[in-house]
């Protein structure tokens, strides 16, 4: 499997992107702009966001730092287990989603077949704290589950897929063939998930 792309750089990189949840409890900083931007139209993303799609940016974990607000007004950085300060849920056995435990803002999705990458929801990005130009939307995925009432722009320049794109589908199949190994710093999915 190909690793999640990293910026080509020598030495430390400055923070180029910042964001937070609606209530300001969870914060994210990144030393890279997203490698790719994807609009997911699956039912889970639509219902999780109450929108026709949820937009994610792909980041390498080494360049992202999460923090939660403390009662004293400071911030505590999260290392390793993101469950410490972020609510985790599973809608399938292939990924875990992170949410602000206080306001419910969707924060990210981590696919177990891509342990070095995180798909961060781009609605939490603060434009005034972004340095550089964000890449254009790369693709729409899960159009087979698209909301019937939403009309897609006819020519937005993004690729369109009924499910996952072909390279990611191969990555997922390879992961499943290897016995579905899971990241050790994330709790296993519950046998049944109920809202």
mmCIF file of C-alpha atoms in Angstrom:
data_model
loop_
_atom_site.group_PDB
_atom_site.id
_atom_site.type_symbol
_atom_site.label_atom_id
_atom_site.label_comp_id
_atom_site.label_asym_id
_atom_site.label_seq_id
_atom_site.Cartn_x
_atom_site.Cartn_y
_atom_site.Cartn_z
ATOM 1 C CA UNK A 1 0.000 0.000 0.000
ATOM 2 C CA UNK A 2 1.206 3.475 -0.797
ATOM 3 C CA UNK A 3 1.738 5.749 2.196
ATOM 4 C CA UNK A 4 -0.203 8.973 2.684
ATOM 5 C CA UNK A 5 1.789 11.743 0.934
ATOM 6 C CA UNK A 6 3.954 14.071 3.028
ATOM 7 C CA UNK A 7 5.171 17.546 2.080
ATOM 8 C CA UNK A 8 8.608 17.563 0.442
ATOM 9 C CA UNK A 9 10.630 19.485 3.013
ATOM 10 C CA UNK A 10 13.760 19.506 5.066
ATOM 11 C CA UNK A 11 13.454 20.830 8.602
ATOM 12 C CA UNK A 12 10.412 21.927 10.581
ATOM 13 C CA UNK A 13 7.450 23.380 8.751
ATOM 14 C CA UNK A 14 5.285 26.269 9.956
ATOM 15 C CA UNK A 15 1.611 25.842 10.777
ATOM 16 C CA UNK A 16 -0.345 26.552 7.576
ATOM 17 C CA UNK A 17 -3.874 25.603 8.646
ATOM 18 C CA UNK A 18 -5.891 25.965 11.834
ATOM 19 C CA UNK A 19 -9.449 25.092 12.716
ATOM 20 C CA UNK A 20 -11.847 24.278 15.519
ATOM 21 C CA UNK A 21 -15.255 22.832 16.257
ATOM 22 C CA UNK A 22 -18.294 25.080 16.617
ATOM 23 C CA UNK A 23 -17.961 25.510 20.401
ATOM 24 C CA UNK A 24 -14.166 25.930 20.342
ATOM 25 C CA UNK A 25 -13.412 22.907 22.523
ATOM 26 C CA UNK A 26 -11.457 20.934 19.904
ATOM 27 C CA UNK A 27 -8.685 22.564 17.863
ATOM 28 C CA UNK A 28 -6.538 21.294 15.006
ATOM 29 C CA UNK A 29 -3.327 22.647 13.501
ATOM 30 C CA UNK A 30 -1.563 21.327 10.431
ATOM 31 C CA UNK A 31 1.878 21.897 8.985
ATOM 32 C CA UNK A 32 0.607 20.868 5.551
ATOM 33 C CA UNK A 33 -2.381 21.720 3.392
ATOM 34 C CA UNK A 34 -4.537 18.726 2.477
ATOM 35 C CA UNK A 35 -3.081 16.399 -0.136
ATOM 36 C CA UNK A 36 -6.558 15.905 -1.616
ATOM 37 C CA UNK A 37 -10.097 17.163 -1.000
ATOM 38 C CA UNK A 38 -13.053 14.794 -1.321
ATOM 39 C CA UNK A 39 -16.807 15.340 -1.068
ATOM 40 C CA UNK A 40 -18.450 12.210 0.313
ATOM 41 C CA UNK A 41 -22.138 11.675 -0.491
ATOM 42 C CA UNK A 42 -22.617 8.433 1.492
ATOM 43 C CA UNK A 43 -25.673 8.169 3.731
ATOM 44 C CA UNK A 44 -23.560 8.219 6.908
ATOM 45 C CA UNK A 45 -21.779 11.461 5.935
ATOM 46 C CA UNK A 46 -25.034 13.073 4.855
ATOM 47 C CA UNK A 47 -26.768 12.214 8.121
ATOM 48 C CA UNK A 48 -23.714 13.038 10.265
ATOM 49 C CA UNK A 49 -23.504 16.523 8.769
ATOM 50 C CA UNK A 50 -27.195 17.148 7.951
ATOM 51 C CA UNK A 51 -26.011 18.210 4.494
ATOM 52 C CA UNK A 52 -25.982 16.665 1.016
ATOM 53 C CA UNK A 53 -22.286 15.741 1.484
ATOM 54 C CA UNK A 54 -19.365 16.058 3.903
ATOM 55 C CA UNK A 55 -16.067 17.471 2.655
ATOM 56 C CA UNK A 56 -12.782 15.934 3.847
ATOM 57 C CA UNK A 57 -9.136 16.859 3.349
ATOM 58 C CA UNK A 58 -6.482 14.120 3.523
ATOM 59 C CA UNK A 59 -3.570 14.889 5.868
ATOM 60 C CA UNK A 60 -0.535 12.877 6.958
ATOM 61 C CA UNK A 61 -0.736 12.266 10.724
ATOM 62 C CA UNK A 62 2.847 13.494 11.295
ATOM 63 C CA UNK A 63 1.815 17.037 10.321
ATOM 64 C CA UNK A 64 -1.420 17.360 12.336
ATOM 65 C CA UNK A 65 -1.804 18.276 16.009
ATOM 66 C CA UNK A 66 -5.104 18.050 17.920
ATOM 67 C CA UNK A 67 -5.831 19.885 21.186
ATOM 68 C CA UNK A 68 -8.792 20.328 23.531
ATOM 69 C CA UNK A 69 -9.654 23.373 25.617
ATOM 70 C CA UNK A 70 -9.031 23.085 29.347
ATOM 71 C CA UNK A 71 -11.269 24.520 32.107
ATOM 72 C CA UNK A 72 -8.558 27.113 32.862
ATOM 73 C CA UNK A 73 -8.813 28.496 29.316
ATOM 74 C CA UNK A 74 -5.667 26.854 27.939
ATOM 75 C CA UNK A 75 -5.268 23.947 25.546
ATOM 76 C CA UNK A 76 -4.099 20.405 26.142
ATOM 77 C CA UNK A 77 -2.480 18.662 23.194
ATOM 78 C CA UNK A 78 -3.706 15.183 22.369
ATOM 79 C CA UNK A 79 -1.146 12.494 21.626
ATOM 80 C CA UNK A 80 -1.776 8.934 20.470
ATOM 81 C CA UNK A 81 -5.241 8.064 21.741
ATOM 82 C CA UNK A 82 -7.594 10.661 20.282
ATOM 83 C CA UNK A 83 -10.412 9.244 22.412
ATOM 84 C CA UNK A 84 -9.019 11.395 25.240
ATOM 85 C CA UNK A 85 -11.125 14.495 24.600
ATOM 86 C CA UNK A 86 -12.792 13.461 21.350
ATOM 87 C CA UNK A 87 -15.823 11.178 21.044
ATOM 88 C CA UNK A 88 -15.233 8.260 18.670
ATOM 89 C CA UNK A 89 -17.963 6.377 16.815
ATOM 90 C CA UNK A 90 -18.073 3.573 14.267
ATOM 91 C CA UNK A 91 -20.649 3.208 11.513
ATOM 92 C CA UNK A 92 -18.702 0.344 9.918
ATOM 93 C CA UNK A 93 -15.649 -1.756 10.688
ATOM 94 C CA UNK A 94 -13.409 0.082 8.189
ATOM 95 C CA UNK A 95 -13.130 3.485 9.893
ATOM 96 C CA UNK A 96 -13.633 5.492 13.048
ATOM 97 C CA UNK A 97 -15.103 9.004 13.163
ATOM 98 C CA UNK A 98 -14.229 11.702 15.666
ATOM 99 C CA UNK A 99 -16.642 14.301 17.049
ATOM 100 C CA UNK A 100 -16.507 17.114 19.564
ATOM 101 C CA UNK A 101 -18.047 15.580 22.674
ATOM 102 C CA UNK A 102 -19.529 18.959 23.643
ATOM 103 C CA UNK A 103 -21.095 20.399 20.444
ATOM 104 C CA UNK A 104 -21.141 17.381 18.114
ATOM 105 C CA UNK A 105 -19.099 18.912 15.276
ATOM 106 C CA UNK A 106 -17.788 16.126 12.995
ATOM 107 C CA UNK A 107 -13.964 16.372 13.116
ATOM 108 C CA UNK A 108 -12.380 13.537 11.152
ATOM 109 C CA UNK A 109 -12.527 10.029 9.792
ATOM 110 C CA UNK A 110 -9.615 7.597 10.126
ATOM 111 C CA UNK A 111 -9.645 4.566 7.857
ATOM 112 C CA UNK A 112 -7.932 1.536 9.386
ATOM 113 C CA UNK A 113 -6.411 0.716 5.990
ATOM 114 C CA UNK A 114 -4.661 4.134 6.013
ATOM 115 C CA UNK A 115 -3.043 4.286 9.469
ATOM 116 C CA UNK A 116 -0.711 7.175 8.536
ATOM 117 C CA UNK A 117 -3.481 9.500 7.305
ATOM 118 C CA UNK A 118 -6.495 11.352 8.639
ATOM 119 C CA UNK A 119 -9.424 12.714 6.642
ATOM 120 C CA UNK A 120 -10.284 15.966 8.429
ATOM 121 C CA UNK A 121 -13.657 17.630 7.875
ATOM 122 C CA UNK A 122 -12.908 20.915 6.138
ATOM 123 C CA UNK A 123 -15.908 22.765 7.528
ATOM 124 C CA UNK A 124 -13.910 23.248 10.739
ATOM 125 C CA UNK A 125 -11.032 25.038 8.959
ATOM 126 C CA UNK A 126 -10.691 28.739 9.798
ATOM 127 C CA UNK A 127 -10.031 30.558 6.511
ATOM 128 C CA UNK A 128 -8.243 33.425 8.250
ATOM 129 C CA UNK A 129 -5.680 30.936 9.635
ATOM 130 C CA UNK A 130 -4.891 29.210 6.329
ATOM 131 C CA UNK A 131 -1.600 30.022 4.618
ATOM 132 C CA UNK A 132 -1.347 29.187 0.917
ATOM 133 C CA UNK A 133 -3.913 27.962 -1.564
ATOM 134 C CA UNK A 134 -6.058 24.965 -0.783
ATOM 135 C CA UNK A 135 -6.146 22.368 -3.562
ATOM 136 C CA UNK A 136 -9.311 22.122 -5.645
ATOM 137 C CA UNK A 137 -11.931 19.480 -4.968
ATOM 138 C CA UNK A 138 -10.457 16.234 -6.309
ATOM 139 C CA UNK A 139 -13.507 13.976 -6.316
ATOM 140 C CA UNK A 140 -17.080 13.187 -5.334
ATOM 141 C CA UNK A 141 -17.467 9.699 -3.840
ATOM 142 C CA UNK A 142 -20.512 7.539 -3.098
ATOM 143 C CA UNK A 143 -22.684 9.231 -5.689
ATOM 144 C CA UNK A 144 -24.781 6.046 -5.714
ATOM 145 C CA UNK A 145 -26.053 7.275 -2.312
ATOM 146 C CA UNK A 146 -26.357 10.967 -3.245
ATOM 147 C CA UNK A 147 -29.333 12.883 -1.871
ATOM 148 C CA UNK A 148 -31.962 12.852 -4.630
ATOM 149 C CA UNK A 149 -32.957 16.463 -3.933
ATOM 150 C CA UNK A 150 -29.422 17.880 -4.396
ATOM 151 C CA UNK A 151 -28.336 18.847 -7.919
ATOM 152 C CA UNK A 152 -24.620 18.438 -8.522
ATOM 153 C CA UNK A 153 -22.811 21.229 -10.347
ATOM 154 C CA UNK A 154 -22.446 20.007 -13.934
ATOM 155 C CA UNK A 155 -18.775 20.943 -14.422
ATOM 156 C CA UNK A 156 -16.895 21.351 -11.144
ATOM 157 C CA UNK A 157 -13.759 19.627 -12.470
ATOM 158 C CA UNK A 158 -13.871 16.863 -9.846
ATOM 159 C CA UNK A 159 -13.870 13.143 -10.613
ATOM 160 C CA UNK A 160 -17.086 11.283 -9.841
ATOM 161 C CA UNK A 161 -17.389 7.797 -8.358
ATOM 162 C CA UNK A 162 -20.362 5.624 -7.397
ATOM 163 C CA UNK A 163 -18.427 4.412 -4.301
ATOM 164 C CA UNK A 164 -14.761 4.773 -3.354
ATOM 165 C CA UNK A 165 -12.284 5.601 -6.123
ATOM 166 C CA UNK A 166 -10.433 2.634 -7.649
ATOM 167 C CA UNK A 167 -7.067 3.072 -5.832
ATOM 168 C CA UNK A 168 -8.770 3.376 -2.445
ATOM 169 C CA UNK A 169 -11.003 0.384 -3.227
ATOM 170 C CA UNK A 170 -7.833 -1.664 -3.899
ATOM 171 C CA UNK A 171 -6.285 -0.411 -0.634
ATOM 172 C CA UNK A 172 -9.420 -1.449 1.259
ATOM 173 C CA UNK A 173 -9.486 -4.882 -0.407
ATOM 174 C CA UNK A 174 -5.791 -5.415 0.467
ATOM 175 C CA UNK A 175 -6.484 -4.423 4.075
ATOM 176 C CA UNK A 176 -9.381 -6.877 4.257
ATOM 177 C CA UNK A 177 -7.219 -9.632 2.718
ATOM 178 C CA UNK A 178 -4.617 -9.066 5.454
ATOM 179 C CA UNK A 179 -7.198 -9.813 8.141
ATOM 180 C CA UNK A 180 -8.363 -6.248 8.787
ATOM 181 C CA UNK A 181 -5.538 -5.075 11.063
ATOM 182 C CA UNK A 182 -6.561 -2.097 13.160
ATOM 183 C CA UNK A 183 -4.591 0.770 14.661
ATOM 184 C CA UNK A 184 -3.642 -0.120 18.205
ATOM 185 C CA UNK A 185 -4.264 3.362 19.624
ATOM 186 C CA UNK A 186 -7.966 3.320 18.734
ATOM 187 C CA UNK A 187 -10.537 1.272 20.624
ATOM 188 C CA UNK A 188 -12.130 -1.615 18.725
ATOM 189 C CA UNK A 189 -15.553 -0.997 17.238
ATOM 190 C CA UNK A 190 -18.496 -2.114 19.319
ATOM 191 C CA UNK A 191 -20.229 -5.243 18.111
ATOM 192 C CA UNK A 192 -23.414 -3.203 17.638
ATOM 193 C CA UNK A 193 -23.649 0.550 17.371
ATOM 194 C CA UNK A 194 -26.846 2.343 18.279
ATOM 195 C CA UNK A 195 -27.627 6.039 18.346
#
